[in-house]
Short mmCIF file of C-alpha atoms and ligand atoms in Angstrom, two decimals:
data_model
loop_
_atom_site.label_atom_id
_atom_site.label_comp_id
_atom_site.label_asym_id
_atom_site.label_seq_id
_atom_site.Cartn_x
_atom_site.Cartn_y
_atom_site.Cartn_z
CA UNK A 3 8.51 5.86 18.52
CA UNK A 4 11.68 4.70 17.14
CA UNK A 5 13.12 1.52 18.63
CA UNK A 6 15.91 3.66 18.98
CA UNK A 7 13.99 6.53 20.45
CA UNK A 8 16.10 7.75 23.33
CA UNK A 9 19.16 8.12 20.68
CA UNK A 10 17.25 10.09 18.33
CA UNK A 11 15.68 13.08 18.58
CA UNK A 12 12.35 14.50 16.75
CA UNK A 13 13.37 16.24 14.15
CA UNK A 14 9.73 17.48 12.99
CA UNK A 15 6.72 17.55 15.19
CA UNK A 16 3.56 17.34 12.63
CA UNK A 17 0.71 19.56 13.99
CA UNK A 18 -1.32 19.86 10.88
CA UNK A 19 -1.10 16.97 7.83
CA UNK A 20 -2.13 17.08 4.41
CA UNK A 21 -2.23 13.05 3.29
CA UNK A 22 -2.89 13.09 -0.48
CA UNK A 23 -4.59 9.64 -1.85
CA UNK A 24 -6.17 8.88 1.79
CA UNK A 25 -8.80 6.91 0.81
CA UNK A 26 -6.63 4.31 -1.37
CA UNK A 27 -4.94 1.12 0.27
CA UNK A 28 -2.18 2.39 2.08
CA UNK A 29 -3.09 5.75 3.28
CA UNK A 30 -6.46 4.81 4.15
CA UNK A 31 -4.27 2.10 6.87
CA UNK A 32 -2.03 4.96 7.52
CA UNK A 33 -5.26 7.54 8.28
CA UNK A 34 -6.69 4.46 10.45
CA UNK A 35 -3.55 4.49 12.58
CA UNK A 36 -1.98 7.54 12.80
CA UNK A 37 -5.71 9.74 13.37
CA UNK A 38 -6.22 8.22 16.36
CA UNK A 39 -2.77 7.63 17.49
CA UNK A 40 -2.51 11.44 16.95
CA UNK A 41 -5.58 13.11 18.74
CA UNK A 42 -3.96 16.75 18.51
CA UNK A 43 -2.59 16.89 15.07
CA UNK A 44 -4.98 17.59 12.31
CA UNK A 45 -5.16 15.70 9.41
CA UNK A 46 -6.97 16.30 6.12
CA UNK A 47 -7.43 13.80 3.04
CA UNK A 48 -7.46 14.79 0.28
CA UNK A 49 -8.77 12.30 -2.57
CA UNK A 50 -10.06 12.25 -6.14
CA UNK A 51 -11.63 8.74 -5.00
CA UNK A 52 -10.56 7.26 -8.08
CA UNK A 53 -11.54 3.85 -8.96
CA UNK A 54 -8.94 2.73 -5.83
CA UNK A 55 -10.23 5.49 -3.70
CA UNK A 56 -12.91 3.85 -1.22
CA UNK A 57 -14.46 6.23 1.34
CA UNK A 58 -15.71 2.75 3.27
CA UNK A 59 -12.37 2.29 4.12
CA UNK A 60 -12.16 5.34 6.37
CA UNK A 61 -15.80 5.03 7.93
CA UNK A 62 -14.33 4.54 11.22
CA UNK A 63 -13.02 7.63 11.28
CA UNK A 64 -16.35 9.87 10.28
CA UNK A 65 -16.49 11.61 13.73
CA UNK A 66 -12.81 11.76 14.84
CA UNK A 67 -12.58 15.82 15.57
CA UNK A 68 -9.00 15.84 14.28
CA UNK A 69 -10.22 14.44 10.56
CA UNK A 70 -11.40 15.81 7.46
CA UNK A 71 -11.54 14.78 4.17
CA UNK A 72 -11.64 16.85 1.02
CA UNK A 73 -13.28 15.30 -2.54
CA UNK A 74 -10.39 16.67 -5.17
CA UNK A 75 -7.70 16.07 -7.22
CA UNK A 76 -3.96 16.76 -6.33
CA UNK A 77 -3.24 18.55 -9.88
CA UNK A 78 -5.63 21.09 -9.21
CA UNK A 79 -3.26 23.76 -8.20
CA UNK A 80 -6.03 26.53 -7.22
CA UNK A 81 -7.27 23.94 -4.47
CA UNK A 82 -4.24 22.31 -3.41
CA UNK A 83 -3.51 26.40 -3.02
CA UNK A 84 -6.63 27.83 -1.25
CA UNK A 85 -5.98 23.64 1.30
CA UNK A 86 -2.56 25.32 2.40
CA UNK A 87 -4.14 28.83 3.36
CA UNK A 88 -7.00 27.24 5.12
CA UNK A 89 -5.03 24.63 7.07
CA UNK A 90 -2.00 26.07 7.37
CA UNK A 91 -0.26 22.24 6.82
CA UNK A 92 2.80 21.93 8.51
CA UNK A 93 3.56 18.32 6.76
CA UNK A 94 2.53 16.39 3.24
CA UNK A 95 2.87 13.04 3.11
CA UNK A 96 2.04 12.22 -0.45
CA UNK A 97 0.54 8.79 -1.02
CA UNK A 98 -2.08 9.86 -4.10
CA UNK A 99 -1.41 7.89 -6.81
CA UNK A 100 -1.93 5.99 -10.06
CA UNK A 101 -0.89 3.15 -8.71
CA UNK A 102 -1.41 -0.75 -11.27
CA UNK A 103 1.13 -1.29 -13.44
CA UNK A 104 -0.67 -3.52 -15.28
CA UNK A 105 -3.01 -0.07 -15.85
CA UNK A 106 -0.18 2.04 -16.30
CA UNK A 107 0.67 -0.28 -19.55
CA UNK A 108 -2.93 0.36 -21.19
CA UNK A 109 -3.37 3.68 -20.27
CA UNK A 110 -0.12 5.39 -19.31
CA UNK A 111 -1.49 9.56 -19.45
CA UNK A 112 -3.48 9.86 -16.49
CA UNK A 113 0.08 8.11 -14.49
CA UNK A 114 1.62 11.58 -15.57
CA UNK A 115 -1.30 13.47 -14.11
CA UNK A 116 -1.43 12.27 -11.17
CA UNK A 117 1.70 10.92 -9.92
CA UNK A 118 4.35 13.32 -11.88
CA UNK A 119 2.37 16.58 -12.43
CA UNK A 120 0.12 16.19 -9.41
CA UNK A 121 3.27 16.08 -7.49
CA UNK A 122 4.99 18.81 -8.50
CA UNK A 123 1.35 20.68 -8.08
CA UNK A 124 1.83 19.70 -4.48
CA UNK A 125 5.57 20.60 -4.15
CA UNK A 126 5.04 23.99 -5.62
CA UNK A 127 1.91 24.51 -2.71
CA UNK A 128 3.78 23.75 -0.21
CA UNK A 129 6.83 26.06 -1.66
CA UNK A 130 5.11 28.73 -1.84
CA UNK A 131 3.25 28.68 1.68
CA UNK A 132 6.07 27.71 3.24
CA UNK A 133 8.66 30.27 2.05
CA UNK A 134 6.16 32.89 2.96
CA UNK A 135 7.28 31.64 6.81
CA UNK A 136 10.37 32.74 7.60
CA UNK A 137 12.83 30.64 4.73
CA UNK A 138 11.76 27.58 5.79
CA UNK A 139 12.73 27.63 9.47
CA UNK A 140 9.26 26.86 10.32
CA UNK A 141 9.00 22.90 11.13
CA UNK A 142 8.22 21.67 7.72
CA UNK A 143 7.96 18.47 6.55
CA UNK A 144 7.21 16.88 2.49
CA UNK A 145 7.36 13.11 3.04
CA UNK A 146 7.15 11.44 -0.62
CA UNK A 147 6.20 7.84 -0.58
CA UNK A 148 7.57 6.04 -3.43
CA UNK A 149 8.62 2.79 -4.78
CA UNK A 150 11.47 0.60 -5.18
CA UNK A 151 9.96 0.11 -8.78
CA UNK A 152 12.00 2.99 -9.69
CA UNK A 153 14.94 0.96 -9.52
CA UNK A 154 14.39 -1.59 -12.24
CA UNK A 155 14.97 -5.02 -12.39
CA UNK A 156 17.44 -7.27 -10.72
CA UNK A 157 18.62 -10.94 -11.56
CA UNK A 158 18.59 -13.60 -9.42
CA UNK A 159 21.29 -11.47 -7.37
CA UNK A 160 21.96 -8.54 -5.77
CA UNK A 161 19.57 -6.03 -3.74
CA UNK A 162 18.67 -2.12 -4.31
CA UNK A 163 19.76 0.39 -2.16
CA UNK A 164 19.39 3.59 -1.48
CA UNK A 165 22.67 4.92 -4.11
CA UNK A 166 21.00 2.18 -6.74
CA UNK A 167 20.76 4.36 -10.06
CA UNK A 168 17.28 4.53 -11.52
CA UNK A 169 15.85 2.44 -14.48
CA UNK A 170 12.26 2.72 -14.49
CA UNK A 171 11.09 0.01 -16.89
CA UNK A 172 6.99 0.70 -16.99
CA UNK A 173 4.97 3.54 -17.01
CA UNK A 174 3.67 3.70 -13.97
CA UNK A 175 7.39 3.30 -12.40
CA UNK A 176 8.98 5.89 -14.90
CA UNK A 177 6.09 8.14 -13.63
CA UNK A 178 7.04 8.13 -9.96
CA UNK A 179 10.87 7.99 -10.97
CA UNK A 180 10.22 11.40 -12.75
CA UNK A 181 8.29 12.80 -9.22
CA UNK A 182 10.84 11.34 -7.19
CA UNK A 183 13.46 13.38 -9.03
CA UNK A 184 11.04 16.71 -8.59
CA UNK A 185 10.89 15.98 -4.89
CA UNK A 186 14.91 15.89 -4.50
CA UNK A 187 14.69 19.09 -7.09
CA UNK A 188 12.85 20.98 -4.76
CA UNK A 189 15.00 20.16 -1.82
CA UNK A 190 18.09 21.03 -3.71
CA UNK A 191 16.69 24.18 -5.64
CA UNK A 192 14.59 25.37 -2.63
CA UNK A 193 15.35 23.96 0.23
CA UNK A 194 12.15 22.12 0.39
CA UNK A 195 12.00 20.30 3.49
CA UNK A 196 11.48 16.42 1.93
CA UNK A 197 11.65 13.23 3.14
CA UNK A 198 11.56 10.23 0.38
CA UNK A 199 10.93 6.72 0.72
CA UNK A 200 10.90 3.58 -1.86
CA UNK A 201 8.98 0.79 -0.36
CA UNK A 202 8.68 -2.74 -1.78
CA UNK A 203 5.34 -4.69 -2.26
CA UNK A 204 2.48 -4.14 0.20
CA UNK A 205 -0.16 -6.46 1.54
CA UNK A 206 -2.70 -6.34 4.00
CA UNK A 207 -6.64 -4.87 4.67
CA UNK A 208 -8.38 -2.56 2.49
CA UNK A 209 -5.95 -3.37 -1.31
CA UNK A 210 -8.24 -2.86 -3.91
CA UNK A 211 -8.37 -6.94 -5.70
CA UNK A 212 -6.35 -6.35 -8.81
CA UNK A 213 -3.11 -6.48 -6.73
CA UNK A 214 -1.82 -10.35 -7.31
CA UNK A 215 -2.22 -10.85 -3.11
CA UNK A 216 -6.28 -10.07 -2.85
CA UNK A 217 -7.02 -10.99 -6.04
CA UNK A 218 -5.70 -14.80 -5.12
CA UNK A 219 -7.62 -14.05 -1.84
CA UNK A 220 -10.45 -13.39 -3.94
CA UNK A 221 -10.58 -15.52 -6.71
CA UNK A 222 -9.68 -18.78 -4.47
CA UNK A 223 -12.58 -17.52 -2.17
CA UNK A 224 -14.83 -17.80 -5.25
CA UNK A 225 -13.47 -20.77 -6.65
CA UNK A 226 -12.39 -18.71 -9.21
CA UNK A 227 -9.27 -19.01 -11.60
CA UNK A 228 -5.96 -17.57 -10.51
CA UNK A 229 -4.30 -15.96 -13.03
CA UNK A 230 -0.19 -15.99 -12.78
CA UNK A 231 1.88 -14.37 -15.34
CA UNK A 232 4.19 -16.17 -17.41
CA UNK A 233 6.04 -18.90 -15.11
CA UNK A 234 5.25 -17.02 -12.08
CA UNK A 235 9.11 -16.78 -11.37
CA UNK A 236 9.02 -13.24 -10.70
CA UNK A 237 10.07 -12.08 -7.13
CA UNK A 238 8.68 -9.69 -4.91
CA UNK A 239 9.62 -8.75 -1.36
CA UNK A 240 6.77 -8.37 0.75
CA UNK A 241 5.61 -5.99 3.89
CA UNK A 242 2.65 -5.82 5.62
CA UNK A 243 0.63 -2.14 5.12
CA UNK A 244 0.90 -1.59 9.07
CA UNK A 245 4.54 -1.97 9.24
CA UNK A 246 5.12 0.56 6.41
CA UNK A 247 3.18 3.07 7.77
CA UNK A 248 4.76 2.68 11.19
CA UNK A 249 7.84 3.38 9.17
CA UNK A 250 6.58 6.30 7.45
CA UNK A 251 5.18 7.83 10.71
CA UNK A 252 9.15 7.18 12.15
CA UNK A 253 10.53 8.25 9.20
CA UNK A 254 8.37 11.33 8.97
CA UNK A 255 9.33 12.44 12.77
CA UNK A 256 13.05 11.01 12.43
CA UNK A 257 14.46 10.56 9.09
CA UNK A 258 16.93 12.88 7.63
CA UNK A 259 15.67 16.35 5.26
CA UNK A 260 17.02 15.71 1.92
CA UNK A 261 17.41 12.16 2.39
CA UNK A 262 16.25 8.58 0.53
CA UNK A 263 15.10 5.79 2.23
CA UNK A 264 14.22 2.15 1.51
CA UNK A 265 11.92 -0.01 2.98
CA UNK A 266 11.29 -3.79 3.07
CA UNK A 267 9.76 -6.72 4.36
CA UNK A 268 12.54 -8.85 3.82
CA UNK A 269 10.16 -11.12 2.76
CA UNK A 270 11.05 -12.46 -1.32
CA UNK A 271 9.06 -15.13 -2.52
CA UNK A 272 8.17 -16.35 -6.41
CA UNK A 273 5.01 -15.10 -7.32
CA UNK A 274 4.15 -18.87 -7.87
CA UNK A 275 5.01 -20.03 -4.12
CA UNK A 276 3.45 -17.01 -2.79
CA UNK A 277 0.11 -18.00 -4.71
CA UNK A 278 0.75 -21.90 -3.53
CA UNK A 279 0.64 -20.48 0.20
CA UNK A 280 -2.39 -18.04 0.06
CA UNK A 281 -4.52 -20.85 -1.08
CA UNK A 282 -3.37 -23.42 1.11
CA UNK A 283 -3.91 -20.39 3.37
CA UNK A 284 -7.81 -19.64 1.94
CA UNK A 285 -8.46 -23.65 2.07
CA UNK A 286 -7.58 -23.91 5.86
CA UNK A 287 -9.53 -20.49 6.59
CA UNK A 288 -12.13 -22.28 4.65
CA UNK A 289 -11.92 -25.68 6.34
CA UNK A 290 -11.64 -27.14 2.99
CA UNK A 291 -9.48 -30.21 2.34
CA UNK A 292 -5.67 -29.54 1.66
CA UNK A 293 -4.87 -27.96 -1.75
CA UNK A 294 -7.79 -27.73 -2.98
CA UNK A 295 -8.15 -24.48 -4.34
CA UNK A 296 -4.20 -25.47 -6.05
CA UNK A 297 -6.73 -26.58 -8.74
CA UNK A 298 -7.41 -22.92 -9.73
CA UNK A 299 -4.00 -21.79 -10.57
CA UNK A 300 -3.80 -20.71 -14.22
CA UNK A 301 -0.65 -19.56 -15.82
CA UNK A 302 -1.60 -16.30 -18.52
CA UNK A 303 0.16 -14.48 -20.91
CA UNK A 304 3.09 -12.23 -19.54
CA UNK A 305 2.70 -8.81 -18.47
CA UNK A 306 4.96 -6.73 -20.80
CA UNK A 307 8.12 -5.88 -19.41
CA UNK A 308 7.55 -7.27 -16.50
CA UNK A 309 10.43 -6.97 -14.05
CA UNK A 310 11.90 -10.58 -13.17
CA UNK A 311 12.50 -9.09 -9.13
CA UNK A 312 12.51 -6.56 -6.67
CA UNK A 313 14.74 -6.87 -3.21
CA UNK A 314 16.02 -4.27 -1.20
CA UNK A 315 19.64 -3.82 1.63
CA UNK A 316 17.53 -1.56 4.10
CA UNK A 317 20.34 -1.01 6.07
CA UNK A 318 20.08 2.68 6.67
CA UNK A 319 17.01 2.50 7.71
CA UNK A 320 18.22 0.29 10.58
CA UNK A 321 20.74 1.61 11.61
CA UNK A 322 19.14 5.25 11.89
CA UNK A 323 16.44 4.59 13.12
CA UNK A 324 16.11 0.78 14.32
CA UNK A 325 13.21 0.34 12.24
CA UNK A 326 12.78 -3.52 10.92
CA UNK A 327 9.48 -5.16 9.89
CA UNK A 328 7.32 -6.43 12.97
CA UNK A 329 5.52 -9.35 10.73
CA UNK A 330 6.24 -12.50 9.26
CA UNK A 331 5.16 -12.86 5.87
CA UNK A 332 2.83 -16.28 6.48
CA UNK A 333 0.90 -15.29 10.11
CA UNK A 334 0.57 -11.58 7.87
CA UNK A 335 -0.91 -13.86 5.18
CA UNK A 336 -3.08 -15.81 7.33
CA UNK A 337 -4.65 -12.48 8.94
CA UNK A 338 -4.93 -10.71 5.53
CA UNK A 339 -7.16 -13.51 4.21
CA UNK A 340 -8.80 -13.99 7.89
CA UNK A 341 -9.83 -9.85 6.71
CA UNK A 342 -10.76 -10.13 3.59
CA UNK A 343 -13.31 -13.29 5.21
CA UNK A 344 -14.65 -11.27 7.57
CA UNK A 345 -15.14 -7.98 5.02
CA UNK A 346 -17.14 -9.72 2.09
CA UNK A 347 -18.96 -6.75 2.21
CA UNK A 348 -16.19 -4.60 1.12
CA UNK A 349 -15.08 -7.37 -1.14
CA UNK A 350 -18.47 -7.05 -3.37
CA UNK A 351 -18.31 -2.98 -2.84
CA UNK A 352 -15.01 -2.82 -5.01
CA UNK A 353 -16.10 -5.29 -7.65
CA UNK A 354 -17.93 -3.88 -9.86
CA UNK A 355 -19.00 -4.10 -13.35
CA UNK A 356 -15.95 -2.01 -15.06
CA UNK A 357 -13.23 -3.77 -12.89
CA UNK A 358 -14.52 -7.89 -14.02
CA UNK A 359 -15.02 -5.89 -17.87
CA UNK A 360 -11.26 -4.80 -17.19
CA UNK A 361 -9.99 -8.29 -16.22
CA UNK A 362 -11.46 -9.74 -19.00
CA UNK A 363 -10.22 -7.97 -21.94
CA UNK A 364 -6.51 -8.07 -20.00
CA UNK A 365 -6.03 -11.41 -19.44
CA UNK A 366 -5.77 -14.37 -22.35
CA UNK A 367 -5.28 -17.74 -21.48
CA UNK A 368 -2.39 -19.54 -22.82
P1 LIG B 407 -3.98 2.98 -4.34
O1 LIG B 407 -4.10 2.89 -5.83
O2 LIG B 407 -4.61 1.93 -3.51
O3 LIG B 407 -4.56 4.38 -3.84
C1 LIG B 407 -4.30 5.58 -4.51
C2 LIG B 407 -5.20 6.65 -3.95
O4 LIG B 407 -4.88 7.88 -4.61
C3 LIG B 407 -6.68 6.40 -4.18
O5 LIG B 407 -7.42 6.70 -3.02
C4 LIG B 407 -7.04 7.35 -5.30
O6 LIG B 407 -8.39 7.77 -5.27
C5 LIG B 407 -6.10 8.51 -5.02
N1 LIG B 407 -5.81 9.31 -6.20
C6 LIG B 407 -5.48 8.89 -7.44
N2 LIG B 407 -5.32 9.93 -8.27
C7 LIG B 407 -5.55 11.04 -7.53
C8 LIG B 407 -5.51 12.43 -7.81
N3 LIG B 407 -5.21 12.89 -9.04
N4 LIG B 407 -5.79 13.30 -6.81
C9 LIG B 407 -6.09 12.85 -5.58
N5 LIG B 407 -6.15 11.54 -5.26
C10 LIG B 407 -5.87 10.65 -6.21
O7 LIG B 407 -2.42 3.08 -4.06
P2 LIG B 407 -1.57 2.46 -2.86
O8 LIG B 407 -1.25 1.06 -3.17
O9 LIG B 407 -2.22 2.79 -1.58
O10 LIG B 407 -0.21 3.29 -3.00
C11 LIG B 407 -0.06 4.54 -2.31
C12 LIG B 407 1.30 5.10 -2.63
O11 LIG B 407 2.31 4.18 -2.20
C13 LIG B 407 1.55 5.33 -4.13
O12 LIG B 407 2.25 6.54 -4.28
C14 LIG B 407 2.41 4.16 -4.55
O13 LIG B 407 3.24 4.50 -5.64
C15 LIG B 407 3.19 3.89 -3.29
N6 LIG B 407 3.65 2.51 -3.09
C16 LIG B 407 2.74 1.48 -3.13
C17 LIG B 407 3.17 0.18 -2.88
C18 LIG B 407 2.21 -0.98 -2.91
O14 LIG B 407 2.65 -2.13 -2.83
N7 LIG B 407 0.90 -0.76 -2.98
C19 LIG B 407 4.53 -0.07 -2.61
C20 LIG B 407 5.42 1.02 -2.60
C21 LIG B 407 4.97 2.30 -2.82
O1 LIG B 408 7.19 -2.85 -5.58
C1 LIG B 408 6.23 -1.91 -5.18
C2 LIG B 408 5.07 -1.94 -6.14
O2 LIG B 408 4.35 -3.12 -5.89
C3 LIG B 408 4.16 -0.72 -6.01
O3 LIG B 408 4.88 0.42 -6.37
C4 LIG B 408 2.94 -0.86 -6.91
O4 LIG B 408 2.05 0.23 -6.71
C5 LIG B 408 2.24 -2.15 -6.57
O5 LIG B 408 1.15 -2.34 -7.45
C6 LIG B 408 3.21 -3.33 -6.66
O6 LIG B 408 3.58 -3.56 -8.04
P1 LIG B 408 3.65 -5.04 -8.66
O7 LIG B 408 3.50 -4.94 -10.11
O8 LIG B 408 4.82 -5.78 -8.12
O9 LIG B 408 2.31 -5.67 -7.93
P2 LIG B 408 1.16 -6.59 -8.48
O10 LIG B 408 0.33 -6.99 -7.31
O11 LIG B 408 0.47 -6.01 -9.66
O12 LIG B 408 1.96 -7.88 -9.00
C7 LIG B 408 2.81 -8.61 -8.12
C8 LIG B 408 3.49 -9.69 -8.95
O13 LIG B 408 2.48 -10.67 -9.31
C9 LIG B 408 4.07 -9.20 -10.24
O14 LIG B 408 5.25 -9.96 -10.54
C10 LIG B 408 2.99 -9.51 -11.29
C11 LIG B 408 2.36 -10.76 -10.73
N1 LIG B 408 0.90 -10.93 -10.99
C12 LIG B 408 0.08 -9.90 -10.72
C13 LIG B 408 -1.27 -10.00 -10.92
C14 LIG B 408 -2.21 -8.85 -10.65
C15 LIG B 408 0.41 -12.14 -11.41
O15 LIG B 408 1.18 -13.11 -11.64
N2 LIG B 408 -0.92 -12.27 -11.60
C16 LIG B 408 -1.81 -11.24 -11.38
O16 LIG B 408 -3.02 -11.42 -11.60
#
């Protein structure tokens, strides 16, 4: 519920969700919440478990009654299609995604797939079975969840918000830029029932370990280098997984049809300082002296284009709903490397052959 909750009123009731890109890092947390949280809506995943799509992740859910998940990919319109019919969805909310920019930069095709035509596969779906009821005054719901990538970059000043114009500056951004602008399409050409949000950086359980917070996790656990791009003066505004999808399941029941919001940790730090506190953070978890693992830092070449920092005014989503982040960044930290200790096993699931062949051919010391 909203903090707010007896000044607000639901504005959709969910009965039956399709998530798209469950099994990835932040809808498999989402799933992991809101299944249980939910025990009379239905929810169905549907994921091409790409390399970042981990079925482990959702084990604990295997014989929840009010879960199923479906092996496919969200561009396939004939089973996105034949999903609606069955289920009947009252409510997307759209997390399937190409999702590294690093990735995007090598390979940028398969970023259109999935996260520009695979959304507009999904918008069309739920178009079509949902003007078949009525106009849309059924209790429909498309939640898109998006990035503040979109936005660009910003200098040292200044913060995004949600009338900041869009300047997608890598492929992977420019590919959820151009889905984000189908999703408001749809809503202003059809009356699609969407919800949008742009979230900054995530962090928590279950992020596949070429994200720069579990690969430091990682690598310090292994004694292994830590690569930082350029000077590592970058700036990112961090949020822990569970607090954005406690916004997304407000936001979903809450927010606004038609509207944009953003979402943040409030949280910037330099990627360098953020590395500097994980390992101190891996090194007491550890009981190994102080700084040790400060040792392993190891400045690499530059990503291209790399966007100097990300920070966000999420005002409106304060004041309409009351939402504001529940963690602070360093006890988050501590009990995102405290889970990545105690889930070793998940740690050498994920890394596999491909992903170390990947690493290497990316990253050249300078
Ligand atoms: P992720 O890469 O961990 O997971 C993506 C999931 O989508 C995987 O399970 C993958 O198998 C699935 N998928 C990929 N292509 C698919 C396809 N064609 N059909 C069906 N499933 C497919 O991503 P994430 O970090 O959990 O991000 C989820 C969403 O949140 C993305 O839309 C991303 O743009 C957005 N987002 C992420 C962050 C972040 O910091 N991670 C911040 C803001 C917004
Ligand atoms: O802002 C939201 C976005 O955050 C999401 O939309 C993306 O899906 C998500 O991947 C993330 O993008 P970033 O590029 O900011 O995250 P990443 O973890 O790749 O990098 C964080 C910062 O750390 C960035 O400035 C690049 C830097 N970095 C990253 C890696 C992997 C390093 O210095 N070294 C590394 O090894």
């Amino acid at each position: 519920m909203p903090n707010q909750s007896s000044l607000l009123s639901e504005r959709h009731s969910p009965r039956a969700v399709l998530v798209t890109g469950g099994a990835g890092f932040i809808g498999s947390n989402f799933l992991l919440r809101m299944v249980p949280r939910y025990p009379d809506v239905s929810f169905v995943n549907l994921d091409a478990l790409t390399y970042a799509g981990n079925p482990m992740n959702l084990e604990a859910l295997e014989s929840a009654p009010n879960y199923t998940f479906v092996h496919g990919d969200i561009a396939d319109a004939a089973l996105v299609q034949s999903l609606f019919a069955t289920h009947r969805f009252t409510t997307v909310v759209h997390f399937a995604a190409e999702s590294h920019v690093d990735r995007s930069i090598m390979a940028p095709l398969s970023f259109v797939h999935t996260n520009t035509v695979g959304t507009v596969v999904l918008l069309e779906a739920a178009r079509q079975a949902w003007r078949g009821d009525a106009s849309y005054t059924g209790d429909y719901r498309f939640f898109h969840v998006s990035t503040d990538e979109v936005f660009g970059s910003l200098g040292d000043d200044g913060l995004f918000d949600e009338t900041t114009p869009y300047d997608p500056r890598s492929p992977y951004s420019a590919s959820k830029a151009a889905s984000d602008h189908f999703v408001r399409a749809y809503y202003h050409t059809y009356g699609l029932p969407m919800v949008l949000s742009n979230c900054s950086n995530n962090y928590g359980p279950y992020q596949f370990p070429e994200k720069l917070i579990p690969l430091v996790i990682q690598n310090a656990i292994n004694g292994e280098p830590v690569p930082v791009y350029g000077e590592g003066t970058n700036v990112r505004d961090w949020l822990h997984v569970h607090d954005h999808c406690d916004a997304i399941d407000q936001l979903l029941r809450y927010g606004q049809t038609g509207e944009t919001y953003l979402i943040s940790g409030a949280a910037e730090r330099r990627n360098i300082d953020l590395v500097r506190l994980l390992l101190d953070l891996v090194d007491d978890a550890l009981g190994r002296p102080a700084r040790t693992s400060q040792a392993l830092i190891t400045f690499v070449k530059d990503r291209p284009g790399h966007d100097f920092r990300y920070a966000i005014d999420a005002t409106k989503l304060r004041d309409e709903l009351g939402w504001t982040p529940t963690y602070d960044l360093t006890e988050g930290l501590r009990a995102t490397v405290r889970w990545y200790l105690d889930h070793s096993d998940w740690l050498a699931a994920v890394r596999d052959a491909s992903y170390l062949e990947y690493y290497k051919q990316q990253y050249v010391h300078r």
